[in-house]
Structures are given as C-alpha cells and as structure tokens.
Coordinates of C-alpha atoms in Angstrom, one line a residue:
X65 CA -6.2 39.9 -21.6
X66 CA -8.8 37.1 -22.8
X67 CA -8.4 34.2 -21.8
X68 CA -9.6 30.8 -24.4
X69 CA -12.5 29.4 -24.2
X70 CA -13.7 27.0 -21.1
X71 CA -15.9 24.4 -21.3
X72 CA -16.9 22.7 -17.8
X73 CA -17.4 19.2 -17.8
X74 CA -20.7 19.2 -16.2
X75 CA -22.0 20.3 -19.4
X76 CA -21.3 17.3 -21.1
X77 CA -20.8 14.5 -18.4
X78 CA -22.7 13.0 -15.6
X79 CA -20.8 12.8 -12.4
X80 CA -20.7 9.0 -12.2
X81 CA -19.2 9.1 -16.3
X82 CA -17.1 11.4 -15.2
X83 CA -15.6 10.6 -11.9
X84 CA -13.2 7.8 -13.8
X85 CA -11.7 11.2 -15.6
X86 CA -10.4 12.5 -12.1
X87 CA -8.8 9.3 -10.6
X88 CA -5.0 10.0 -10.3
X89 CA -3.2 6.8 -9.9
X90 CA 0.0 6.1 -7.3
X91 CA 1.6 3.7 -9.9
X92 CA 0.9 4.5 -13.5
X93 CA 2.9 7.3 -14.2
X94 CA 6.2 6.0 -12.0
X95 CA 5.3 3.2 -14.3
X96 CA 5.5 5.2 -17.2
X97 CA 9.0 6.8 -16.3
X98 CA 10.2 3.4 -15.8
X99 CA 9.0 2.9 -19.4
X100 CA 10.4 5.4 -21.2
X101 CA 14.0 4.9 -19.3
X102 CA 13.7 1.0 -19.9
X103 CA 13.2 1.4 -23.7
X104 CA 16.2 4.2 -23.8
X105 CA 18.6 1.6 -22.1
X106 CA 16.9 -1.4 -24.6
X107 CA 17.6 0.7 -28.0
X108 CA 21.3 1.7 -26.2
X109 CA 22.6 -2.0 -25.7
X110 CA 20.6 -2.9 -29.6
X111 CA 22.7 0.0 -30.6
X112 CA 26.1 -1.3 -28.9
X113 CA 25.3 -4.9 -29.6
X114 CA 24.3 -4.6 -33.3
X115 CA 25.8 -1.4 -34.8
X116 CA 24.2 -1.5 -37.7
X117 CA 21.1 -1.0 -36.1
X118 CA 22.4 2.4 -34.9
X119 CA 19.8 4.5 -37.0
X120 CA 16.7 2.7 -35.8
X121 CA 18.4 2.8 -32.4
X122 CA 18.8 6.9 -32.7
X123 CA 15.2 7.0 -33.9
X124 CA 13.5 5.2 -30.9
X125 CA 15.9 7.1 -28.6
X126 CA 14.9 10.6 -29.9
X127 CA 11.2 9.7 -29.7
X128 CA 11.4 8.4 -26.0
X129 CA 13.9 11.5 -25.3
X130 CA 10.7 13.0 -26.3
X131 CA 9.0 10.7 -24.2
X132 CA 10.6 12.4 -21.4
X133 CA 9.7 15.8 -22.1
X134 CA 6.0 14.5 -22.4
X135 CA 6.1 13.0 -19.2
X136 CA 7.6 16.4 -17.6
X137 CA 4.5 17.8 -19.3
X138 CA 2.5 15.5 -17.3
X139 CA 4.4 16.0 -13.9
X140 CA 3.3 20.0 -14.7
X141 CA 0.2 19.1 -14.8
X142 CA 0.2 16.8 -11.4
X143 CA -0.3 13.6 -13.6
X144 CA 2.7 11.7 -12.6
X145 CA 1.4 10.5 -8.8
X146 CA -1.3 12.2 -6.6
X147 CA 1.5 12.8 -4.1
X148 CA 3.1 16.1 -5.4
X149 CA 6.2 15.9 -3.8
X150 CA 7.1 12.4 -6.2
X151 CA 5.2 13.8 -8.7
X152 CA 7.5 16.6 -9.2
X153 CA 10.8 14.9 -8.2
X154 CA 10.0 12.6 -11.0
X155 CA 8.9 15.1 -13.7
X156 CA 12.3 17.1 -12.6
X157 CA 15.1 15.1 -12.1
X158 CA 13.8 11.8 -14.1
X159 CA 11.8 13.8 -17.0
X160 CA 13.1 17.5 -17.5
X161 CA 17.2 17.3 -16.1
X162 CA 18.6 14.9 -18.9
X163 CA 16.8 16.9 -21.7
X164 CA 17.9 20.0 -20.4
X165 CA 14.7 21.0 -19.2
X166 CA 13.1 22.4 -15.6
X167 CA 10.0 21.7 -14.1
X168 CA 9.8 24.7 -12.0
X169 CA 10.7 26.8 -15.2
X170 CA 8.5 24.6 -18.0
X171 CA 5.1 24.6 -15.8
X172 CA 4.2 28.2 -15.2
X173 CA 5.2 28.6 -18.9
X174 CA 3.1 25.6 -20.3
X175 CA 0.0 27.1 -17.8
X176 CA 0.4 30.3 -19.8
X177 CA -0.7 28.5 -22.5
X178 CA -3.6 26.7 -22.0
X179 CA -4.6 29.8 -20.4
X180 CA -4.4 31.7 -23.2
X181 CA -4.2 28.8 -26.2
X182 CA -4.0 30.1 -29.8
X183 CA -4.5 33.9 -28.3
X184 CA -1.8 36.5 -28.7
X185 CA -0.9 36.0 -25.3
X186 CA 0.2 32.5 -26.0
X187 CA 3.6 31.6 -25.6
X188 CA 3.4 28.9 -27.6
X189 CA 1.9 31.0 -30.6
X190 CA 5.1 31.4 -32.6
X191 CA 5.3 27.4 -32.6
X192 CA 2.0 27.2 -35.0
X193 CA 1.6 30.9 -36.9
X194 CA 4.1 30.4 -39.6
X195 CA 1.4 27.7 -40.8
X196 CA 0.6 27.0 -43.2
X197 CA 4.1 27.0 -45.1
X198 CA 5.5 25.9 -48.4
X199 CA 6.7 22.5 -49.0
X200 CA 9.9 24.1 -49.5
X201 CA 10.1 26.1 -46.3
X202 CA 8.8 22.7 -44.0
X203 CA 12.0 20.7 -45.5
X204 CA 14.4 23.7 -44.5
X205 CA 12.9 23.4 -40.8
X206 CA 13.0 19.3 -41.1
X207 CA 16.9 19.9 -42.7
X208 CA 17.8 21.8 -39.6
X209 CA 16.7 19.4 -37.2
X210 CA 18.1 16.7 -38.3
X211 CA 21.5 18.6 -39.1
X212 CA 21.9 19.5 -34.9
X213 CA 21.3 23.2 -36.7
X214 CA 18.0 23.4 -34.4
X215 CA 19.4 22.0 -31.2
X216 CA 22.8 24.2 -31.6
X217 CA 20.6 27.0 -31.5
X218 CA 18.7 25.7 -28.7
X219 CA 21.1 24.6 -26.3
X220 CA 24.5 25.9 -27.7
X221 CA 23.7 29.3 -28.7
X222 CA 21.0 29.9 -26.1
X223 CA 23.4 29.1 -23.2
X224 CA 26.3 31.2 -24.2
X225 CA 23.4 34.1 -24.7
X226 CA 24.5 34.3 -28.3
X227 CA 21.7 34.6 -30.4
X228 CA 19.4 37.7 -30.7
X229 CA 16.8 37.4 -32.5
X230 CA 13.4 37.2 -31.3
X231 CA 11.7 36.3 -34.5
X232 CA 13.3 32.9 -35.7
X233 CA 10.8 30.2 -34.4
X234 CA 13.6 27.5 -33.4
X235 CA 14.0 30.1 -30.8
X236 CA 10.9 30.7 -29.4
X237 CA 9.8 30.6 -25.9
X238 CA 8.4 27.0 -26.2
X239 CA 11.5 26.1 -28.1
X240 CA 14.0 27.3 -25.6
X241 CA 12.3 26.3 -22.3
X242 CA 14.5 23.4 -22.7
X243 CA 17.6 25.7 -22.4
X244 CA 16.8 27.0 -19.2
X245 CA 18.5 24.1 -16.7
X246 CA 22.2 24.0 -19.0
X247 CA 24.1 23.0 -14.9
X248 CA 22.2 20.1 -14.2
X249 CA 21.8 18.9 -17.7
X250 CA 26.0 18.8 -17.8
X251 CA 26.3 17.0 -14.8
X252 CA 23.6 14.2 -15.4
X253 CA 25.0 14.5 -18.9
X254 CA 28.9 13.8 -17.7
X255 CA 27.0 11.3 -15.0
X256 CA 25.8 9.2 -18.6
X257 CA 29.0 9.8 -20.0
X258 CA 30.5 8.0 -17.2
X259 CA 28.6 5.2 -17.2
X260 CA 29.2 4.5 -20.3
X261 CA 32.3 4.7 -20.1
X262 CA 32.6 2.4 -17.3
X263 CA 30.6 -0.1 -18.9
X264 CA 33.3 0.3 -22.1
X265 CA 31.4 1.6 -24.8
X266 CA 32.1 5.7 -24.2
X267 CA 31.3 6.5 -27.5
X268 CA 27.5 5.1 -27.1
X269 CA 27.2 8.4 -24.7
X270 CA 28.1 10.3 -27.9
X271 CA 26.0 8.0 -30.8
X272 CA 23.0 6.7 -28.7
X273 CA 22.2 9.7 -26.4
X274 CA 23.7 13.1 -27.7
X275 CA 23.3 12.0 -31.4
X276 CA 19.2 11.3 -31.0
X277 CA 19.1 14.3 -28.8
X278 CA 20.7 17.1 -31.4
X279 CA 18.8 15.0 -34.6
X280 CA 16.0 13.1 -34.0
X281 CA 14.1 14.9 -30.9
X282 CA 14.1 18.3 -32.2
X283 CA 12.7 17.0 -35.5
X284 CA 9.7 14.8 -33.5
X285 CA 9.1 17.9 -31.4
X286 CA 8.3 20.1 -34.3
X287 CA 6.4 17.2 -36.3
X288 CA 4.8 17.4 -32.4
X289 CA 4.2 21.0 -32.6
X290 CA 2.8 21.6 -36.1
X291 CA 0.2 18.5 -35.0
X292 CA -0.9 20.0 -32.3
X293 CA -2.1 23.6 -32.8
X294 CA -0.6 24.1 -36.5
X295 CA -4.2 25.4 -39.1
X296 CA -6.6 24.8 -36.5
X297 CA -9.5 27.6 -37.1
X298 CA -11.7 29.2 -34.1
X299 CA -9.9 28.5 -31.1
X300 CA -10.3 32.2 -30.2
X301 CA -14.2 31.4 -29.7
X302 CA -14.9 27.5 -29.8
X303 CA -12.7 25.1 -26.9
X304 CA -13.1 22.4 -29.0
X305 CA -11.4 24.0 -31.6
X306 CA -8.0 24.9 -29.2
X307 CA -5.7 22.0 -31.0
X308 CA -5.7 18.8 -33.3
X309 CA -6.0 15.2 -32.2
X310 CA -4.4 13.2 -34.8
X311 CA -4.7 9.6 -35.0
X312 CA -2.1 7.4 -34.4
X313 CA -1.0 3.7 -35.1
X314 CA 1.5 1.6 -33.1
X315 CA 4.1 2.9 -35.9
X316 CA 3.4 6.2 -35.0
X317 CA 3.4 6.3 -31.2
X318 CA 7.0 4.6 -31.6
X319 CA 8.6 7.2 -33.4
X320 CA 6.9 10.4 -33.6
X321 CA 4.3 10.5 -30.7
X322 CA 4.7 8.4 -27.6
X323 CA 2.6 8.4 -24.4
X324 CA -0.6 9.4 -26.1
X325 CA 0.4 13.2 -26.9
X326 CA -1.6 12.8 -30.2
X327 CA -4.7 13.4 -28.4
X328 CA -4.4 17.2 -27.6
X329 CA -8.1 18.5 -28.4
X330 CA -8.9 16.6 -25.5
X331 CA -6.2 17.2 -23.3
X332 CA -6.9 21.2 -23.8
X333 CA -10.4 20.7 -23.3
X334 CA -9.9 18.9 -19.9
X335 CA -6.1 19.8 -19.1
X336 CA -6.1 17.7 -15.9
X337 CA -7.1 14.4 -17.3
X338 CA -4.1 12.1 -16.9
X339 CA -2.5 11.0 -20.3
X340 CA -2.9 7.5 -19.9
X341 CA -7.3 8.5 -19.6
X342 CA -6.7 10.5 -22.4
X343 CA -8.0 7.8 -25.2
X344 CA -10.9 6.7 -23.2
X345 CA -11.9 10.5 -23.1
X346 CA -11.5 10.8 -26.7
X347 CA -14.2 8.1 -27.0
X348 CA -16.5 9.7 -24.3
X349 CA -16.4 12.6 -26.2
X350 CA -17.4 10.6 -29.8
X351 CA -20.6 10.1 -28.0
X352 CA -21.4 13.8 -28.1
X353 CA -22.4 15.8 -30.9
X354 CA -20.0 18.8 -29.9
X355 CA -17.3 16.6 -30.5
X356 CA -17.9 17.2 -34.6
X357 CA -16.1 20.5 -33.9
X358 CA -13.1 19.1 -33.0
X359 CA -10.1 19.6 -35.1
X360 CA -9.1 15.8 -36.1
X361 CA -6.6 13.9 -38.5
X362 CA -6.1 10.6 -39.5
X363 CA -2.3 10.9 -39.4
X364 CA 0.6 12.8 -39.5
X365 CA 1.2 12.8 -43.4
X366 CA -2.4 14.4 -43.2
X367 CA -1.1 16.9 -40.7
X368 CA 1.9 18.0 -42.5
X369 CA 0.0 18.0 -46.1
X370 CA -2.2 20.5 -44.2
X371 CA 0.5 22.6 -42.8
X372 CA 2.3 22.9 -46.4
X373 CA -0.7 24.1 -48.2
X374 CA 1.2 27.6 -48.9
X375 CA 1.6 27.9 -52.4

C-alpha cells in the first residue's frame, strides 16, 4: 500500500534551527492538562453560580472536552512528557477516559493515518471525502450535532452494537474511536456525577458536562475535521499538501480550536513536533519557498465556505 509523502527535515533545516523542534519538555504538557481541567472546573462553578451563563458555560466546556481529546492526541504522539510512562498515564486516564476515549486504542489508529494521510488506506478518509457538500447537507450534519443525534450514535448506539452501517460518516472509524473505552468512561462518569453531587449541584453533572459533551464537542470536532483535511488537493504526491492550517484568533482557539490544533499542515509534515512548537514551526516554515504549497485559511468561515462549494 503507498504510503503519503515524507519530507525530512534536513532538507529544509539546519541542525542548530532545528534542534529547538525536538526538545520535549518535563512540564509543558502536565501543564497543559492542568489547563484544560482548570478551565472545565472554571466554566462549571460560572455555570452553577450564574445560570444564565449556562450556554457560554456549555460552549467553553465542549471546546476544552475537545481540549482533551487534543491532548490524548498529543500523549499518542509522546508529546505530553519525555517520560513515557506519565506521558501515557496522562493522555489515558486524564485525556482519553472522561471522553470515552483510549490511548492504547486511539494511537495505533491515529498512526494509520499519518501513514497513509488522504490515501485510500486512511482511516480517517471518510471524515473529509464527502467534501465539498451543499450548504444544505453541512447544516443537517451541524443539526445533528448539536441535537445529541451525532453523539447517540457514537456512544449510545455504538456501545449496544446497534448500528450497522458502514457508510454514514458520524460513524466512521475516526468518529467512533471514542466509543471504544464505554467501562471506564461510566465509572469516571458516575465518579463526576458524584462529586457533584456531593458538592450539591447534581444536576451540573447533567447541564455542564454531559450536555457540552452530546452538543457542543461533536459539533467542534467536525468543524475540526472538515478544517483539517476537508478540499485539500495533492496530498497523494506533495507532503505539504497533506492538510489545512487555518488561522486562528483568540475567539477561535476558545471555542472551536484550542491547544493549537489549527496548525495541522505542519503537524503532518513533522508529526513529532510538540503542539505547543507548533506556531514557531509554522513561522520557520514562512521562511521557505515550499511553504507556498501549503494548504492555508484565514479562518474557519473560510474553511466551511470552501467545504459547501457543492451546488
């Protein structure tokens, strides 16, 4: 089977410009975790506090929910800590668990893809070839996420082993690799549920961690999918045409794309580049004149004008 397209760094970089690109570091992605967990338990007591900040609330907790799966993406990639051991008790039981999610299932899965990104081998494939789509069809798949349609599918459905068919794209194999750890996702999930219900507020389990979960998250992750690989041209021959960076302001990293995940032409080129490196490699790779054949876009209402260009 082919494999896409390599490019070794050697052919663009210096050693000494390209040593900073290797560094792991002990405390950034702990650091990281800590984030993501701190601004969950923030939006939660805004939520509980204020009620009628509950929408804003579910939105910052879906995208950091996200967050989490991002970070499980790193730990797959050894980015989390240098020590592999932490690295992959964080990305599991910190990252992947309370999304549902397994590191030892997600990594050899997500590997399959960069090995093979945009081929026919790719796992991932049925995520971007629908695209582009009709305006029409996009707001159906939007509609669905934020009904809990898409995550009943994915976690209800998918656990009892009830659905069937291969061909709908909430259930491909990227889509479901969340479904793949349902025991330890109900008992961390009954572990939340009890303390909030300790702490008196019960039903915040229910509004400010289920709700963003079966809402919110699946509708980022798609927005997060489509971005990334979604009417990008030439992969099968060029490696800097394997996915789509797409710029991103401080509005965007809080709700749609945290933790840097908008720069994914670089992190396919150079898949073991930590995430927080990632924007300093972006501007590396400005200085070289390959870089023109990157796949870029100023911002997701560019991306998703792009991918509804059917009819």
């Amino acid at each position: 089977m082919p494999a896409a397209p390599r490019i070794a760094a050697a052919s663009l970089f210096t050693p000494e410009q390209w040593a900073p690109f290797q560094r792991r570091s002990a405390w950034i992605g702990p650091l990281l975790v800590l984030h993501c967990w701190a601004a969950i338990i923030a939006a939660v007591v805004v939520g509980v506090i204020w009620p009628w900040l509950i929408p804003l609330s579910v939105m910052v907790i879906g995208t950091r929910q996200l967050g989490l799966a991002i970070l499980m993406h790193e730990a797959a990639h050894g980015g989390l800590s240098p020590n592999r051991s932490l690295n992959d008790a964080l990305g599991h039981w910190l990252c992947a668990v309370p999304i549902g999610a397994s590191l030892a299932a997600y990594r050899p899965y997500h590997l399959a893809h960069h090995k093979y990104a945009q081929q026919a081998q790719d796992p991932d494939l049925p995520l971007s070839a629908p695209f582009p789509v009709t305006r029409a069809s996009l707001r159906r798949k939007l509609i669905r996420d934020l009904t809990g349609q898409t995550f009943f599918k994915q976690r209800v459905l998918f656990a009892l082993k009830a659905f069937r068919d291969a061909r709908d794209e909430d259930l491909a194999q990227g889509a479901v690799v969340t479904g793949q750890s349902v025991a330890p996702f109900l008992l961390v999930n009954l572990g939340l549920l009890a303390i909030c219900a300790l702490a008196g507020v019960w039903w915040a389990y229910f509004v400010l961690w289920l709700l963003p979960m079966a809402t919110w998250f699946p509708m980022v992750t798609r927005i997060r999918n489509i971005a990334e690989h979604a009417c990008v041209e030439g992969s099968a021959d060029d490696a800097f045409r394997a996915a789509r960076t797409t710029r991103a302001g401080w509005l965007a990293r809080a709700f749609i794309a945290p933790y840097w995940v908008n720069f994914h032409a670089e992190h396919h080129l150079f898949m073991h580049v930590p995430c927080w490196r990632l924007p300093d490699l972006h501007r590396a790779l400005r200085t070289r004149p390959e870089s023109a054949r990157m796949e870029t876009a100023d911002g997701y209402a560019q991306v998703l004008k792009t991918a509804t260009a059917r009819g």
